[in-house]
C-alpha cells in the first residue's frame, strides 16, 4: 500500500532539501519512542523536525494501518456513508486522508491536535485534499474545542501515548462526539491489543454495536500469550528508505483496531486472524467466529468451496466459513 498520489506529492515537496543526516537522527528517535511506547509527558511529535521525520518514516505505515481498518468497516457496513469526520490526536492528518480515500463523498473534517508543529504540517498537507479540513488545538485527555458531533470519529495511534487509566474516559468522550461510527486504531502489539480490549468493554457498556474486526459481541475468546492483530505491507519511498537506513523496499505494519456503530450491524462471516497456511491439498486457518469462539480450522480439497475460500483468503479477511 502507498500514500494517495496527492498526499505523496505534497509530502515529497515538504521534505525536499531537508538534510538527510538530521532526518535520519530524528527518525531514529521517533521510531524508538513509538517502539517503546514512551510516556514521559512529551509528545512523540513535538517539533518541526520530528514532524518531518514522521512524514518520512511513520506516516506511510500509519496510513496503511488506518486505511486497512477502514476497509474492514466498509466491508461490514456498506451502507455507512459519512459526510463529516472528527479526528482526535490528528498528527499530520493521517486518518483524515485515509477516510477521504475510503469515502470520497466526505465533505468536511475537524482535526484536533495538541502539537502546534504538527498542526502546521497537517494544515499544509490538507490544502492538497478535496475535503475541507479545520484544524484545532486540543488534547484528547484534557480540553478540546466545542465541536458538533460527526458521522465518523477516529483516533489513530494515540492511546499508546496516554496513561492506561485514561482510556475509559477518552473512549466515552469520543463516543459522545459520534453520531454513527467510531474507529480507534493502535499498534498491533500485545499492549495495543489490551488497550483495544479496554475500549471494547467501555463501548459495549455504552450500548455501542461492534462492527469490526470482531465477528461477535461476546467476550473476546483470545487468551494471552496470543493476541489479536493484523498486518499490512507498506511500500517504502526512496526518502523513507534513506531516513530509516533500510534496504528492503517495503515493511510490514502490524495494527489492531475497534470500530463501533450507533446502529445495529449484522455480523456475518468469520474473521481470519492470521495468515492462512495452505500446503498441497490441506489448508489451515485461524478464525474468529460469530458464535464468540476462535480457533484453527483444518480443511482439505474435499471441503470444496470452503477450502477454496481459505486458499484465497488473506490475514484480516472475512470469509463465509463458520465450521
mmCIF file of C-alpha atoms in Angstrom:
data_model
loop_
_atom_site.group_PDB
_atom_site.id
_atom_site.type_symbol
_atom_site.label_atom_id
_atom_site.label_comp_id
_atom_site.label_asym_id
_atom_site.label_seq_id
_atom_site.Cartn_x
_atom_site.Cartn_y
_atom_site.Cartn_z
ATOM 1 C CA UNK A 1 0.000 0.000 0.000
ATOM 2 C CA UNK A 2 1.157 3.542 -0.758
ATOM 3 C CA UNK A 3 0.041 7.040 0.189
ATOM 4 C CA UNK A 4 -2.551 8.581 -2.181
ATOM 5 C CA UNK A 5 -0.758 10.375 -5.009
ATOM 6 C CA UNK A 6 -1.749 13.965 -3.968
ATOM 7 C CA UNK A 7 -0.540 13.298 -0.422
ATOM 8 C CA UNK A 8 2.633 11.573 -1.590
ATOM 9 C CA UNK A 9 3.490 14.525 -3.846
ATOM 10 C CA UNK A 10 2.816 17.023 -1.041
ATOM 11 C CA UNK A 11 4.988 15.048 1.396
ATOM 12 C CA UNK A 12 7.841 14.785 -1.114
ATOM 13 C CA UNK A 13 7.676 18.532 -1.711
ATOM 14 C CA UNK A 14 7.718 19.248 2.025
ATOM 15 C CA UNK A 15 10.743 17.001 2.592
ATOM 16 C CA UNK A 16 12.725 18.259 -0.391
ATOM 17 C CA UNK A 17 16.026 19.814 0.688
ATOM 18 C CA UNK A 18 15.837 18.516 4.268
ATOM 19 C CA UNK A 19 19.352 17.325 5.285
ATOM 20 C CA UNK A 20 19.328 13.526 5.356
ATOM 21 C CA UNK A 21 21.569 13.256 8.418
ATOM 22 C CA UNK A 22 19.214 15.375 10.559
ATOM 23 C CA UNK A 23 16.220 13.480 9.199
ATOM 24 C CA UNK A 24 17.755 10.083 9.950
ATOM 25 C CA UNK A 25 18.647 11.074 13.513
ATOM 26 C CA UNK A 26 15.163 12.455 14.214
ATOM 27 C CA UNK A 27 13.587 9.388 12.597
ATOM 28 C CA UNK A 28 15.595 7.041 14.826
ATOM 29 C CA UNK A 29 14.493 8.902 17.967
ATOM 30 C CA UNK A 30 10.877 8.954 16.806
ATOM 31 C CA UNK A 31 10.853 5.244 15.933
ATOM 32 C CA UNK A 32 12.356 4.428 19.324
ATOM 33 C CA UNK A 33 9.624 6.370 21.134
ATOM 34 C CA UNK A 34 6.906 4.571 19.201
ATOM 35 C CA UNK A 35 8.516 1.155 19.628
ATOM 36 C CA UNK A 36 8.970 1.541 23.396
ATOM 37 C CA UNK A 37 5.651 3.402 23.825
ATOM 38 C CA UNK A 38 7.436 6.100 25.829
ATOM 39 C CA UNK A 39 5.233 8.119 28.176
ATOM 40 C CA UNK A 40 7.334 10.944 29.604
ATOM 41 C CA UNK A 41 4.923 13.862 29.325
ATOM 42 C CA UNK A 42 6.189 14.886 25.874
ATOM 43 C CA UNK A 43 4.524 14.353 22.524
ATOM 44 C CA UNK A 44 6.217 11.870 20.210
ATOM 45 C CA UNK A 45 5.988 14.591 17.558
ATOM 46 C CA UNK A 46 6.996 17.701 19.467
ATOM 47 C CA UNK A 47 8.778 19.949 16.965
ATOM 48 C CA UNK A 48 9.045 20.713 13.261
ATOM 49 C CA UNK A 49 11.908 18.263 12.665
ATOM 50 C CA UNK A 50 10.046 15.422 14.397
ATOM 51 C CA UNK A 51 7.014 16.254 12.272
ATOM 52 C CA UNK A 52 9.034 15.890 9.077
ATOM 53 C CA UNK A 53 10.652 12.702 10.381
ATOM 54 C CA UNK A 54 7.156 11.364 10.963
ATOM 55 C CA UNK A 55 6.202 12.140 7.360
ATOM 56 C CA UNK A 56 9.249 10.285 6.088
ATOM 57 C CA UNK A 57 9.177 7.195 8.288
ATOM 58 C CA UNK A 58 5.870 6.733 10.124
ATOM 59 C CA UNK A 59 3.087 8.283 8.043
ATOM 60 C CA UNK A 60 3.141 5.631 5.270
ATOM 61 C CA UNK A 61 2.817 2.783 7.765
ATOM 62 C CA UNK A 62 0.202 4.521 9.909
ATOM 63 C CA UNK A 63 -1.796 5.402 6.805
ATOM 64 C CA UNK A 64 -1.690 1.768 5.667
ATOM 65 C CA UNK A 65 -2.960 0.543 9.040
ATOM 66 C CA UNK A 66 -5.778 3.110 9.253
ATOM 67 C CA UNK A 67 -6.819 2.531 5.648
ATOM 68 C CA UNK A 68 -6.863 -1.248 6.183
ATOM 69 C CA UNK A 69 -9.056 -0.823 9.271
ATOM 70 C CA UNK A 70 -11.463 1.415 7.359
ATOM 71 C CA UNK A 71 -11.599 -1.166 4.561
ATOM 72 C CA UNK A 72 -12.894 -3.710 7.079
ATOM 73 C CA UNK A 73 -15.535 -1.194 8.155
ATOM 74 C CA UNK A 74 -16.524 -0.664 4.505
ATOM 75 C CA UNK A 75 -16.871 -4.413 4.066
ATOM 76 C CA UNK A 76 -19.104 -4.974 7.093
ATOM 77 C CA UNK A 77 -21.100 -1.705 6.868
ATOM 78 C CA UNK A 78 -21.522 -0.946 3.126
ATOM 79 C CA UNK A 79 -24.390 1.482 3.826
ATOM 80 C CA UNK A 80 -22.220 3.714 6.019
ATOM 81 C CA UNK A 81 -21.572 6.880 4.002
ATOM 82 C CA UNK A 82 -20.094 9.563 6.276
ATOM 83 C CA UNK A 83 -20.097 13.219 5.329
ATOM 84 C CA UNK A 84 -18.304 14.587 8.405
ATOM 85 C CA UNK A 85 -15.318 13.462 10.457
ATOM 86 C CA UNK A 86 -13.672 14.365 13.740
ATOM 87 C CA UNK A 87 -10.121 13.103 14.177
ATOM 88 C CA UNK A 88 -8.536 13.423 17.616
ATOM 89 C CA UNK A 89 -4.779 13.425 18.077
ATOM 90 C CA UNK A 90 -4.627 14.007 14.339
ATOM 91 C CA UNK A 91 -0.882 14.222 13.831
ATOM 92 C CA UNK A 92 -0.412 15.449 10.254
ATOM 93 C CA UNK A 93 -3.872 14.210 9.264
ATOM 94 C CA UNK A 94 -3.185 10.558 8.501
ATOM 95 C CA UNK A 95 -6.689 9.332 9.388
ATOM 96 C CA UNK A 96 -8.182 12.307 7.527
ATOM 97 C CA UNK A 97 -6.510 11.191 4.288
ATOM 98 C CA UNK A 98 -7.436 7.542 4.854
ATOM 99 C CA UNK A 99 -11.094 8.422 5.492
ATOM 100 C CA UNK A 100 -11.485 10.501 2.349
ATOM 101 C CA UNK A 101 -9.885 7.698 0.342
ATOM 102 C CA UNK A 102 -12.429 5.250 1.776
ATOM 103 C CA UNK A 103 -15.414 7.590 1.444
ATOM 104 C CA UNK A 104 -14.917 10.145 -1.357
ATOM 105 C CA UNK A 105 -18.263 11.757 -0.539
ATOM 106 C CA UNK A 106 -16.769 13.127 2.704
ATOM 107 C CA UNK A 107 -17.375 16.881 2.918
ATOM 108 C CA UNK A 108 -15.574 18.208 5.984
ATOM 109 C CA UNK A 109 -13.336 17.192 8.864
ATOM 110 C CA UNK A 110 -12.378 18.712 12.199
ATOM 111 C CA UNK A 111 -8.834 17.881 13.203
ATOM 112 C CA UNK A 112 -7.824 18.180 16.865
ATOM 113 C CA UNK A 113 -4.089 18.115 17.617
ATOM 114 C CA UNK A 114 -2.129 19.440 20.601
ATOM 115 C CA UNK A 115 1.241 19.976 18.893
ATOM 116 C CA UNK A 116 1.470 23.293 17.043
ATOM 117 C CA UNK A 117 4.329 21.964 14.900
ATOM 118 C CA UNK A 118 2.389 19.004 13.583
ATOM 119 C CA UNK A 119 -0.800 21.078 13.161
ATOM 120 C CA UNK A 120 1.139 23.376 10.857
ATOM 121 C CA UNK A 121 2.392 20.451 8.791
ATOM 122 C CA UNK A 122 -1.040 18.833 8.680
ATOM 123 C CA UNK A 123 -2.726 22.054 7.613
ATOM 124 C CA UNK A 124 -0.236 22.489 4.765
ATOM 125 C CA UNK A 125 -0.811 18.933 3.558
ATOM 126 C CA UNK A 126 -4.609 19.237 3.820
ATOM 127 C CA UNK A 127 -4.601 22.069 1.287
ATOM 128 C CA UNK A 128 -3.944 19.389 -1.329
ATOM 129 C CA UNK A 129 -7.063 17.435 -0.342
ATOM 130 C CA UNK A 130 -10.574 17.672 -1.772
ATOM 131 C CA UNK A 131 -12.181 17.680 1.691
ATOM 132 C CA UNK A 132 -12.310 20.826 3.831
ATOM 133 C CA UNK A 133 -10.239 20.381 6.986
ATOM 134 C CA UNK A 134 -10.485 22.651 10.037
ATOM 135 C CA UNK A 135 -7.578 22.415 12.461
ATOM 136 C CA UNK A 136 -7.998 22.959 16.210
ATOM 137 C CA UNK A 137 -5.646 22.955 19.190
ATOM 138 C CA UNK A 138 -6.708 20.445 21.812
ATOM 139 C CA UNK A 139 -5.680 17.476 23.941
ATOM 140 C CA UNK A 140 -7.926 14.432 23.987
ATOM 141 C CA UNK A 141 -7.204 13.862 27.684
ATOM 142 C CA UNK A 142 -7.926 17.482 28.555
ATOM 143 C CA UNK A 143 -9.776 20.318 26.907
ATOM 144 C CA UNK A 144 -10.892 20.058 23.314
ATOM 145 C CA UNK A 145 -12.857 22.672 21.357
ATOM 146 C CA UNK A 146 -16.646 22.559 21.258
ATOM 147 C CA UNK A 147 -17.425 20.530 18.126
ATOM 148 C CA UNK A 148 -20.648 19.364 16.575
ATOM 149 C CA UNK A 149 -20.771 15.544 16.600
ATOM 150 C CA UNK A 150 -19.646 13.882 13.372
ATOM 151 C CA UNK A 151 -20.664 10.837 11.347
ATOM 152 C CA UNK A 152 -17.181 9.357 11.700
ATOM 153 C CA UNK A 153 -14.846 9.825 14.676
ATOM 154 C CA UNK A 154 -11.296 8.484 14.546
ATOM 155 C CA UNK A 155 -8.391 8.128 16.956
ATOM 156 C CA UNK A 156 -5.247 6.583 15.471
ATOM 157 C CA UNK A 157 -2.070 5.636 17.333
ATOM 158 C CA UNK A 158 -2.875 7.926 20.270
ATOM 159 C CA UNK A 159 -3.799 5.689 23.213
ATOM 160 C CA UNK A 160 -0.228 4.351 23.315
ATOM 161 C CA UNK A 161 0.895 7.848 24.386
ATOM 162 C CA UNK A 162 -1.693 8.115 27.204
ATOM 163 C CA UNK A 163 -1.799 6.702 30.739
ATOM 164 C CA UNK A 164 -3.873 3.479 30.703
ATOM 165 C CA UNK A 165 -6.152 4.876 33.402
ATOM 166 C CA UNK A 166 -7.457 7.495 30.944
ATOM 167 C CA UNK A 167 -8.653 5.047 28.265
ATOM 168 C CA UNK A 168 -12.237 4.670 29.508
ATOM 169 C CA UNK A 169 -12.734 8.440 29.878
ATOM 170 C CA UNK A 170 -11.226 9.152 26.454
ATOM 171 C CA UNK A 171 -13.425 6.489 24.844
ATOM 172 C CA UNK A 172 -16.523 7.957 26.485
ATOM 173 C CA UNK A 173 -15.568 11.425 25.240
ATOM 174 C CA UNK A 174 -15.125 10.154 21.684
ATOM 175 C CA UNK A 175 -18.388 8.211 21.743
ATOM 176 C CA UNK A 176 -20.261 11.359 22.766
ATOM 177 C CA UNK A 177 -18.933 13.051 19.598
ATOM 178 C CA UNK A 178 -20.016 10.164 17.368
ATOM 179 C CA UNK A 179 -23.327 10.213 15.501
ATOM 180 C CA UNK A 180 -22.632 6.987 13.611
ATOM 181 C CA UNK A 181 -19.194 5.279 13.595
ATOM 182 C CA UNK A 182 -16.190 5.383 15.933
ATOM 183 C CA UNK A 183 -12.884 3.810 14.850
ATOM 184 C CA UNK A 184 -9.852 3.545 17.145
ATOM 185 C CA UNK A 185 -6.563 2.128 15.837
ATOM 186 C CA UNK A 186 -3.492 1.088 17.836
ATOM 187 C CA UNK A 187 -0.143 -0.603 17.165
ATOM 188 C CA UNK A 188 -0.512 -4.368 16.792
ATOM 189 C CA UNK A 189 1.382 -5.222 19.969
ATOM 190 C CA UNK A 190 0.131 -7.189 22.960
ATOM 191 C CA UNK A 191 -0.159 -3.889 24.836
ATOM 192 C CA UNK A 192 -2.056 -2.299 21.931
ATOM 193 C CA UNK A 193 -4.500 -5.209 21.943
ATOM 194 C CA UNK A 194 -5.071 -4.793 25.687
ATOM 195 C CA UNK A 195 -5.872 -1.113 25.152
ATOM 196 C CA UNK A 196 -8.356 -2.001 22.412
ATOM 197 C CA UNK A 197 -9.971 -4.575 24.720
ATOM 198 C CA UNK A 198 -10.444 -1.808 27.304
ATOM 199 C CA UNK A 199 -12.046 0.406 24.631
ATOM 200 C CA UNK A 200 -14.248 -2.508 23.547
ATOM 201 C CA UNK A 201 -15.616 -3.023 27.059
ATOM 202 C CA UNK A 202 -16.307 0.696 27.514
ATOM 203 C CA UNK A 203 -18.182 0.868 24.203
ATOM 204 C CA UNK A 204 -20.230 -2.244 24.939
ATOM 205 C CA UNK A 205 -21.222 -0.781 28.310
ATOM 206 C CA UNK A 206 -22.319 2.396 26.498
ATOM 207 C CA UNK A 207 -24.607 0.399 24.193
ATOM 208 C CA UNK A 208 -22.433 0.608 21.088
ATOM 209 C CA UNK A 209 -22.730 -2.026 18.370
ATOM 210 C CA UNK A 210 -19.443 -3.651 17.381
ATOM 211 C CA UNK A 211 -18.637 -3.541 13.667
ATOM 212 C CA UNK A 212 -15.074 -4.776 13.123
ATOM 213 C CA UNK A 213 -12.800 -6.610 13.376
ATOM 214 C CA UNK A 214 -14.787 -8.660 15.878
ATOM 215 C CA UNK A 215 -17.256 -11.175 14.436
ATOM 216 C CA UNK A 216 -19.417 -11.053 17.570
ATOM 217 C CA UNK A 217 -20.233 -9.024 20.685
ATOM 218 C CA UNK A 218 -19.335 -11.756 23.188
ATOM 219 C CA UNK A 219 -16.242 -11.569 25.379
ATOM 220 C CA UNK A 220 -13.058 -11.803 23.355
ATOM 221 C CA UNK A 221 -12.100 -15.514 23.216
ATOM 222 C CA UNK A 222 -8.398 -14.896 22.556
ATOM 223 C CA UNK A 223 -6.172 -15.559 25.544
ATOM 224 C CA UNK A 224 -2.656 -14.431 26.438
ATOM 225 C CA UNK A 225 0.046 -15.138 25.258
ATOM 226 C CA UNK A 226 -1.878 -14.943 21.968
ATOM 227 C CA UNK A 227 -3.286 -11.593 20.867
ATOM 228 C CA UNK A 228 -5.446 -10.192 18.080
ATOM 229 C CA UNK A 229 -3.739 -8.070 15.433
ATOM 230 C CA UNK A 230 -3.380 -7.661 11.686
ATOM 231 C CA UNK A 231 -0.665 -6.609 9.252
ATOM 232 C CA UNK A 232 -0.408 -4.516 6.116
ATOM 233 C CA UNK A 233 2.593 -4.339 3.763
ATOM 234 C CA UNK A 234 3.822 -0.799 3.114
ATOM 235 C CA UNK A 235 5.867 0.367 0.125
ATOM 236 C CA UNK A 236 8.880 2.450 1.146
ATOM 237 C CA UNK A 237 9.739 5.537 -0.886
ATOM 238 C CA UNK A 238 13.365 6.480 -1.532
ATOM 239 C CA UNK A 239 13.241 9.084 1.262
ATOM 240 C CA UNK A 240 11.657 6.538 3.583
ATOM 241 C CA UNK A 241 14.456 4.026 2.935
ATOM 242 C CA UNK A 242 17.218 6.609 3.339
ATOM 243 C CA UNK A 243 15.769 8.089 6.541
ATOM 244 C CA UNK A 244 15.489 4.641 8.121
ATOM 245 C CA UNK A 245 18.734 3.312 6.691
ATOM 246 C CA UNK A 246 16.754 0.462 5.162
ATOM 247 C CA UNK A 247 17.478 -1.536 2.032
ATOM 248 C CA UNK A 248 14.260 -3.539 1.685
ATOM 249 C CA UNK A 249 11.673 -1.568 -0.358
ATOM 250 C CA UNK A 250 8.807 -2.496 1.966
ATOM 251 C CA UNK A 251 7.890 -3.041 5.604
ATOM 252 C CA UNK A 252 5.026 -4.744 7.415
ATOM 253 C CA UNK A 253 2.945 -2.611 9.774
ATOM 254 C CA UNK A 254 1.091 -4.541 12.470
ATOM 255 C CA UNK A 255 -2.038 -2.950 13.932
ATOM 256 C CA UNK A 256 -5.213 -3.612 15.894
ATOM 257 C CA UNK A 257 -8.421 -1.593 15.989
ATOM 258 C CA UNK A 258 -12.047 -1.479 17.043
ATOM 259 C CA UNK A 259 -14.974 0.010 15.137
ATOM 260 C CA UNK A 260 -18.368 0.573 16.736
ATOM 261 C CA UNK A 261 -21.643 1.996 15.454
ATOM 262 C CA UNK A 262 -24.705 3.715 16.876
ATOM 263 C CA UNK A 263 -26.818 1.487 14.600
ATOM 264 C CA UNK A 264 -27.082 -2.319 14.794
ATOM 265 C CA UNK A 265 -24.868 -4.115 12.303
ATOM 266 C CA UNK A 266 -25.427 -7.705 11.201
ATOM 267 C CA UNK A 267 -22.169 -9.527 11.856
ATOM 268 C CA UNK A 268 -21.728 -12.389 9.398
ATOM 269 C CA UNK A 269 -18.764 -14.487 8.381
ATOM 270 C CA UNK A 270 -15.614 -15.405 10.263
ATOM 271 C CA UNK A 271 -12.567 -13.130 10.556
ATOM 272 C CA UNK A 272 -9.185 -14.562 9.513
ATOM 273 C CA UNK A 273 -6.874 -13.950 12.475
ATOM 274 C CA UNK A 274 -3.521 -14.952 10.976
ATOM 275 C CA UNK A 275 -2.052 -15.759 7.567
ATOM 276 C CA UNK A 276 -3.743 -18.938 6.264
ATOM 277 C CA UNK A 277 -1.378 -21.864 5.717
ATOM 278 C CA UNK A 278 -2.078 -23.914 2.605
ATOM 279 C CA UNK A 279 0.146 -26.803 1.558
ATOM 280 C CA UNK A 280 -0.879 -29.185 -1.170
ATOM 281 C CA UNK A 281 -4.471 -30.166 -0.569
ATOM 282 C CA UNK A 282 -4.668 -29.061 3.081
ATOM 283 C CA UNK A 283 -5.425 -25.583 4.425
ATOM 284 C CA UNK A 284 -5.295 -24.323 7.997
ATOM 285 C CA UNK A 285 -6.829 -21.041 9.056
ATOM 286 C CA UNK A 286 -7.389 -19.342 12.416
ATOM 287 C CA UNK A 287 -10.838 -17.777 12.691
ATOM 288 C CA UNK A 288 -12.891 -15.520 14.957
ATOM 289 C CA UNK A 289 -16.475 -16.780 14.582
ATOM 290 C CA UNK A 290 -19.900 -15.218 15.094
ATOM 291 C CA UNK A 291 -20.680 -17.626 17.960
ATOM 292 C CA UNK A 292 -17.955 -15.995 20.063
ATOM 293 C CA UNK A 293 -15.321 -18.682 19.610
ATOM 294 C CA UNK A 294 -11.882 -18.545 17.998
ATOM 295 C CA UNK A 295 -9.585 -21.292 16.816
ATOM 296 C CA UNK A 296 -7.872 -23.018 13.946
ATOM 297 C CA UNK A 297 -9.790 -24.945 11.304
ATOM 298 C CA UNK A 298 -8.224 -27.554 9.006
ATOM 299 C CA UNK A 299 -9.767 -28.163 5.597
ATOM 300 C CA UNK A 300 -8.933 -30.237 2.552
ATOM 301 C CA UNK A 301 -9.891 -30.196 -1.105
ATOM 302 C CA UNK A 302 -12.786 -32.487 -0.197
ATOM 303 C CA UNK A 303 -14.366 -29.484 1.579
ATOM 304 C CA UNK A 304 -14.954 -27.847 -1.798
ATOM 305 C CA UNK A 305 -15.813 -24.144 -1.676
ATOM 306 C CA UNK A 306 -14.712 -23.802 1.955
ATOM 307 C CA UNK A 307 -11.205 -24.934 1.013
ATOM 308 C CA UNK A 308 -11.165 -22.560 -1.967
ATOM 309 C CA UNK A 309 -12.081 -19.660 0.328
ATOM 310 C CA UNK A 310 -9.204 -20.461 2.658
ATOM 311 C CA UNK A 311 -6.783 -20.747 -0.262
ATOM 312 C CA UNK A 312 -7.812 -17.277 -1.490
ATOM 313 C CA UNK A 313 -8.076 -15.635 1.934
ATOM 314 C CA UNK A 314 -5.653 -13.137 3.408
ATOM 315 C CA UNK A 315 -4.979 -12.130 7.007
ATOM 316 C CA UNK A 316 -7.892 -9.953 8.181
ATOM 317 C CA UNK A 317 -10.379 -11.080 5.522
ATOM 318 C CA UNK A 318 -13.950 -12.012 6.365
ATOM 319 C CA UNK A 319 -14.993 -15.360 4.898
ATOM 320 C CA UNK A 320 -18.234 -17.357 4.878
ATOM 321 C CA UNK A 321 -16.891 -20.211 6.933
ATOM 322 C CA UNK A 322 -18.362 -20.944 10.341
ATOM 323 C CA UNK A 323 -17.495 -24.593 10.952
#
